[in-house]
Amino acid sequence: MCFQVPVWGLNPQPFNPEIIFFEDKNFQGQCYECSTDCSDLHTFFARCNSIRVEGGSWVLYEKTNFTGYQYILTRGEYPDFQHWNGYNDSIKFRPATGGKYKIRVYERTDFSGQMMEFSDDCPSIHDRFPSHEIHSCQVLEGAWIFFEHANYRGRQYLLEKGEYKRYSDWGASFPTVGSCRRVTEF
């Protein structure tokens, strides 16, 4: 049995995001179709073990109210939580946005020190940026994902347009950023 979760009054998006959550692995058990955000999936069922993204890019969060570890998913199938690098079957979610892309990274807080600008994906920031840490950044266009390690591995952090004066502003505990990728899937 599968039914659509009601829309919670957000402005319509220019694309058609859709995500389907399944209670059990391999797309089994109860499922819920969504096209907008939800701060607590537990209001619909106790766990989520598989996901199918039909459209858009989505940010999943480990804890309620969009906090905790982030997982960014694009169109595709995720037969169990390990396929989206999840630590458990507890998630909350919202759609991600994209567009044109430009981000500036800085080696120190408050946009100081060495700076580098990116407009494309970077599998190894350490190969291009002289500092081994990123303490602040400015997202000038589009939405970006910071990954803790090179080659898009480790913890993920969604950064949408705006200023991040210190790494804790994007939810990180440490200034370690090994790679970055644009959110391009709509």
mmCIF file of C-alpha atoms in Angstrom:
data_model
loop_
_atom_site.group_PDB
_atom_site.id
_atom_site.type_symbol
_atom_site.label_atom_id
_atom_site.label_comp_id
_atom_site.label_asym_id
_atom_site.label_seq_id
_atom_site.Cartn_x
_atom_site.Cartn_y
_atom_site.Cartn_z
ATOM 1 C CA MET A 1 0.000 0.000 0.000
ATOM 2 C CA CYS A 2 1.354 3.430 -0.906
ATOM 3 C CA PHE A 3 -0.168 6.903 -0.575
ATOM 4 C CA GLN A 4 0.947 10.472 -1.048
ATOM 5 C CA VAL A 5 1.884 12.638 1.907
ATOM 6 C CA PRO A 6 0.039 16.006 1.854
ATOM 7 C CA VAL A 7 1.929 19.144 0.778
ATOM 8 C CA TRP A 8 2.642 21.527 3.678
ATOM 9 C CA GLY A 9 2.159 24.896 1.971
ATOM 10 C CA LEU A 10 5.566 25.579 0.443
ATOM 11 C CA ASN A 11 5.891 27.685 -2.680
ATOM 12 C CA PRO A 12 5.814 25.566 -5.831
ATOM 13 C CA GLN A 13 9.246 24.589 -7.148
ATOM 14 C CA PRO A 14 10.274 25.123 -10.810
ATOM 15 C CA PHE A 15 10.954 21.393 -11.042
ATOM 16 C CA ASN A 16 8.958 18.337 -10.016
ATOM 17 C CA PRO A 17 10.627 16.774 -6.968
ATOM 18 C CA GLU A 18 9.380 13.403 -5.831
ATOM 19 C CA ILE A 19 10.762 10.880 -3.400
ATOM 20 C CA ILE A 20 9.318 7.584 -2.168
ATOM 21 C CA PHE A 21 10.246 6.173 1.242
ATOM 22 C CA PHE A 22 9.877 2.474 2.045
ATOM 23 C CA GLU A 23 9.703 1.023 5.514
ATOM 24 C CA ASP A 24 11.738 -2.086 4.643
ATOM 25 C CA LYS A 25 14.833 -2.817 2.546
ATOM 26 C CA ASN A 26 14.548 -3.429 -1.218
ATOM 27 C CA PHE A 27 11.445 -1.236 -1.588
ATOM 28 C CA GLN A 28 9.204 -3.451 0.545
ATOM 29 C CA GLY A 29 6.642 -2.684 3.247
ATOM 30 C CA GLN A 30 4.650 0.491 3.604
ATOM 31 C CA CYS A 31 5.718 3.377 1.419
ATOM 32 C CA TYR A 32 5.094 7.114 1.358
ATOM 33 C CA GLU A 33 5.375 9.437 -1.650
ATOM 34 C CA CYS A 34 6.464 13.014 -0.998
ATOM 35 C CA SER A 35 7.003 16.146 -3.029
ATOM 36 C CA THR A 36 7.957 18.596 -0.275
ATOM 37 C CA ASP A 37 9.787 18.709 3.048
ATOM 38 C CA CYS A 38 8.982 16.883 6.274
ATOM 39 C CA SER A 39 10.765 17.628 9.550
ATOM 40 C CA ASP A 40 9.920 14.231 11.057
ATOM 41 C CA LEU A 41 9.194 11.129 8.975
ATOM 42 C CA HIS A 42 8.293 9.214 12.145
ATOM 43 C CA THR A 43 4.827 10.741 12.012
ATOM 44 C CA PHE A 44 4.204 8.384 9.078
ATOM 45 C CA PHE A 45 6.204 5.269 10.022
ATOM 46 C CA ALA A 46 8.904 4.130 12.473
ATOM 47 C CA ARG A 47 11.816 3.507 10.110
ATOM 48 C CA CYS A 48 12.994 4.005 6.542
ATOM 49 C CA ASN A 49 15.173 1.324 4.977
ATOM 50 C CA SER A 50 14.947 2.084 1.244
ATOM 51 C CA ILE A 51 14.276 5.102 -0.964
ATOM 52 C CA ARG A 52 13.465 5.773 -4.611
ATOM 53 C CA VAL A 53 14.129 9.318 -5.889
ATOM 54 C CA GLU A 54 11.895 9.941 -8.905
ATOM 55 C CA GLY A 55 12.776 13.617 -9.377
ATOM 56 C CA GLY A 56 14.816 16.405 -7.864
ATOM 57 C CA SER A 57 17.620 16.333 -5.342
ATOM 58 C CA TRP A 58 16.847 15.734 -1.701
ATOM 59 C CA VAL A 59 18.600 16.376 1.593
ATOM 60 C CA LEU A 60 17.973 13.786 4.295
ATOM 61 C CA TYR A 61 18.764 14.567 7.917
ATOM 62 C CA GLU A 62 19.481 12.209 10.772
ATOM 63 C CA LYS A 63 17.487 14.183 13.363
ATOM 64 C CA THR A 64 14.224 16.123 13.513
ATOM 65 C CA ASN A 65 13.936 19.754 12.409
ATOM 66 C CA PHE A 66 16.641 19.299 9.750
ATOM 67 C CA THR A 67 19.580 18.693 12.069
ATOM 68 C CA GLY A 68 22.262 16.034 12.421
ATOM 69 C CA TYR A 69 24.131 14.292 9.624
ATOM 70 C CA GLN A 70 23.043 15.202 6.095
ATOM 71 C CA TYR A 71 22.681 12.860 3.127
ATOM 72 C CA ILE A 72 22.141 14.299 -0.337
ATOM 73 C CA LEU A 73 20.311 12.022 -2.765
ATOM 74 C CA THR A 74 19.694 12.467 -6.476
ATOM 75 C CA ARG A 75 17.525 10.514 -8.923
ATOM 76 C CA GLY A 76 17.966 6.785 -8.413
ATOM 77 C CA GLU A 77 17.244 3.826 -6.177
ATOM 78 C CA TYR A 78 18.671 3.221 -2.716
ATOM 79 C CA PRO A 79 17.694 -0.339 -1.631
ATOM 80 C CA ASP A 80 18.944 0.113 1.959
ATOM 81 C CA PHE A 81 20.229 2.948 4.145
ATOM 82 C CA GLN A 82 23.867 1.960 3.543
ATOM 83 C CA HIS A 83 23.421 2.900 -0.158
ATOM 84 C CA TRP A 84 23.013 6.553 0.852
ATOM 85 C CA ASN A 85 25.862 6.218 3.392
ATOM 86 C CA GLY A 86 23.399 6.367 6.279
ATOM 87 C CA TYR A 87 24.341 5.311 9.770
ATOM 88 C CA ASN A 88 20.820 4.176 10.609
ATOM 89 C CA ASP A 89 17.252 4.074 9.303
ATOM 90 C CA SER A 90 16.182 7.375 10.934
ATOM 91 C CA ILE A 91 15.745 10.312 8.513
ATOM 92 C CA LYS A 92 13.971 13.606 7.893
ATOM 93 C CA PHE A 93 14.058 15.338 4.509
ATOM 94 C CA ARG A 94 13.561 18.326 2.247
ATOM 95 C CA PRO A 95 14.151 19.098 -1.442
ATOM 96 C CA ALA A 96 17.460 20.669 -2.483
ATOM 97 C CA THR A 97 17.816 23.463 -5.020
ATOM 98 C CA GLY A 98 20.396 24.271 -7.673
ATOM 99 C CA GLY A 99 20.905 26.507 -10.734
ATOM 100 C CA LYS A 100 24.045 28.430 -11.703
ATOM 101 C CA TYR A 101 27.098 27.610 -9.606
ATOM 102 C CA LYS A 102 29.787 29.643 -7.864
ATOM 103 C CA ILE A 103 31.346 29.203 -4.432
ATOM 104 C CA ARG A 104 34.297 30.871 -2.699
ATOM 105 C CA VAL A 105 36.218 29.037 0.015
ATOM 106 C CA TYR A 106 38.533 30.650 2.565
ATOM 107 C CA GLU A 107 41.285 29.276 4.772
ATOM 108 C CA ARG A 108 40.189 31.349 7.796
ATOM 109 C CA THR A 109 36.941 32.407 9.467
ATOM 110 C CA ASP A 110 35.058 35.533 8.376
ATOM 111 C CA PHE A 111 36.207 35.202 4.729
ATOM 112 C CA SER A 112 39.863 35.918 5.396
ATOM 113 C CA GLY A 113 43.127 34.366 4.312
ATOM 114 C CA GLN A 114 43.668 32.543 1.025
ATOM 115 C CA MET A 115 40.568 32.336 -1.178
ATOM 116 C CA MET A 116 39.643 30.130 -4.119
ATOM 117 C CA GLU A 117 36.533 30.215 -6.294
ATOM 118 C CA PHE A 118 34.896 27.113 -7.774
ATOM 119 C CA SER A 119 32.204 26.868 -10.431
ATOM 120 C CA ASP A 120 32.526 23.131 -11.079
ATOM 121 C CA ASP A 121 32.791 19.922 -9.065
ATOM 122 C CA CYS A 122 36.134 19.309 -7.341
ATOM 123 C CA PRO A 123 37.018 15.715 -6.347
ATOM 124 C CA SER A 124 40.060 16.840 -4.331
ATOM 125 C CA ILE A 125 40.110 20.342 -2.882
ATOM 126 C CA HIS A 126 43.581 19.711 -1.421
ATOM 127 C CA ASP A 127 44.974 19.352 -4.959
ATOM 128 C CA ARG A 128 43.760 22.850 -5.893
ATOM 129 C CA PHE A 129 43.569 24.859 -2.661
ATOM 130 C CA PRO A 130 46.748 25.576 -0.663
ATOM 131 C CA SER A 131 45.132 25.256 2.782
ATOM 132 C CA HIS A 132 44.205 21.884 4.254
ATOM 133 C CA GLU A 133 41.180 23.378 6.004
ATOM 134 C CA ILE A 134 38.216 25.520 4.962
ATOM 135 C CA HIS A 135 36.986 27.760 7.748
ATOM 136 C CA SER A 136 34.459 29.908 5.840
ATOM 137 C CA CYS A 137 32.789 30.180 2.438
ATOM 138 C CA GLN A 138 30.356 32.180 0.345
ATOM 139 C CA VAL A 139 27.867 30.431 -1.927
ATOM 140 C CA LEU A 140 27.275 33.003 -4.642
ATOM 141 C CA GLU A 141 25.193 30.834 -6.982
ATOM 142 C CA GLY A 142 23.528 27.439 -6.813
ATOM 143 C CA ALA A 143 23.644 24.811 -4.107
ATOM 144 C CA TRP A 144 26.750 22.819 -3.175
ATOM 145 C CA ILE A 145 27.674 19.745 -1.191
ATOM 146 C CA PHE A 146 30.842 19.681 0.906
ATOM 147 C CA PHE A 147 32.247 16.217 1.582
ATOM 148 C CA GLU A 148 34.538 15.491 4.496
ATOM 149 C CA HIS A 149 36.995 13.514 2.332
ATOM 150 C CA ALA A 150 38.281 13.561 -1.254
ATOM 151 C CA ASN A 151 36.349 11.783 -4.021
ATOM 152 C CA TYR A 152 32.951 12.681 -2.521
ATOM 153 C CA ARG A 153 33.222 10.480 0.579
ATOM 154 C CA GLY A 154 32.476 10.976 4.256
ATOM 155 C CA ARG A 155 30.041 13.299 5.926
ATOM 156 C CA GLN A 156 28.062 15.580 3.624
ATOM 157 C CA TYR A 157 26.944 19.178 4.131
ATOM 158 C CA LEU A 158 24.471 21.044 1.949
ATOM 159 C CA LEU A 159 25.322 24.698 1.366
ATOM 160 C CA GLU A 160 22.735 26.899 -0.293
ATOM 161 C CA LYS A 161 23.161 30.515 -1.385
ATOM 162 C CA GLY A 162 24.509 32.616 1.453
ATOM 163 C CA GLU A 163 27.481 33.286 3.694
ATOM 164 C CA TYR A 164 29.037 30.826 6.128
ATOM 165 C CA LYS A 165 31.431 32.716 8.421
ATOM 166 C CA ARG A 166 32.716 29.541 10.091
ATOM 167 C CA TYR A 167 32.488 25.813 9.430
ATOM 168 C CA SER A 168 29.921 25.330 12.201
ATOM 169 C CA ASP A 169 27.523 27.479 10.119
ATOM 170 C CA TRP A 170 27.191 24.613 7.615
ATOM 171 C CA GLY A 171 26.877 22.051 10.422
ATOM 172 C CA ALA A 172 30.441 20.720 10.554
ATOM 173 C CA SER A 173 32.352 19.979 13.750
ATOM 174 C CA PHE A 174 35.729 20.397 12.033
ATOM 175 C CA PRO A 175 36.964 22.538 9.094
ATOM 176 C CA THR A 176 37.860 19.423 7.083
ATOM 177 C CA VAL A 177 36.537 19.564 3.500
ATOM 178 C CA GLY A 178 38.067 17.131 1.008
ATOM 179 C CA SER A 179 35.792 17.614 -2.020
ATOM 180 C CA CYS A 180 32.770 19.585 -3.228
ATOM 181 C CA ARG A 181 30.044 18.958 -5.771
ATOM 182 C CA ARG A 182 27.271 21.052 -7.306
ATOM 183 C CA VAL A 183 23.642 20.037 -6.731
ATOM 184 C CA THR A 184 22.623 19.672 -10.367
ATOM 185 C CA GLU A 185 19.794 17.120 -10.419
ATOM 186 C CA PHE A 186 16.277 18.531 -10.817
#
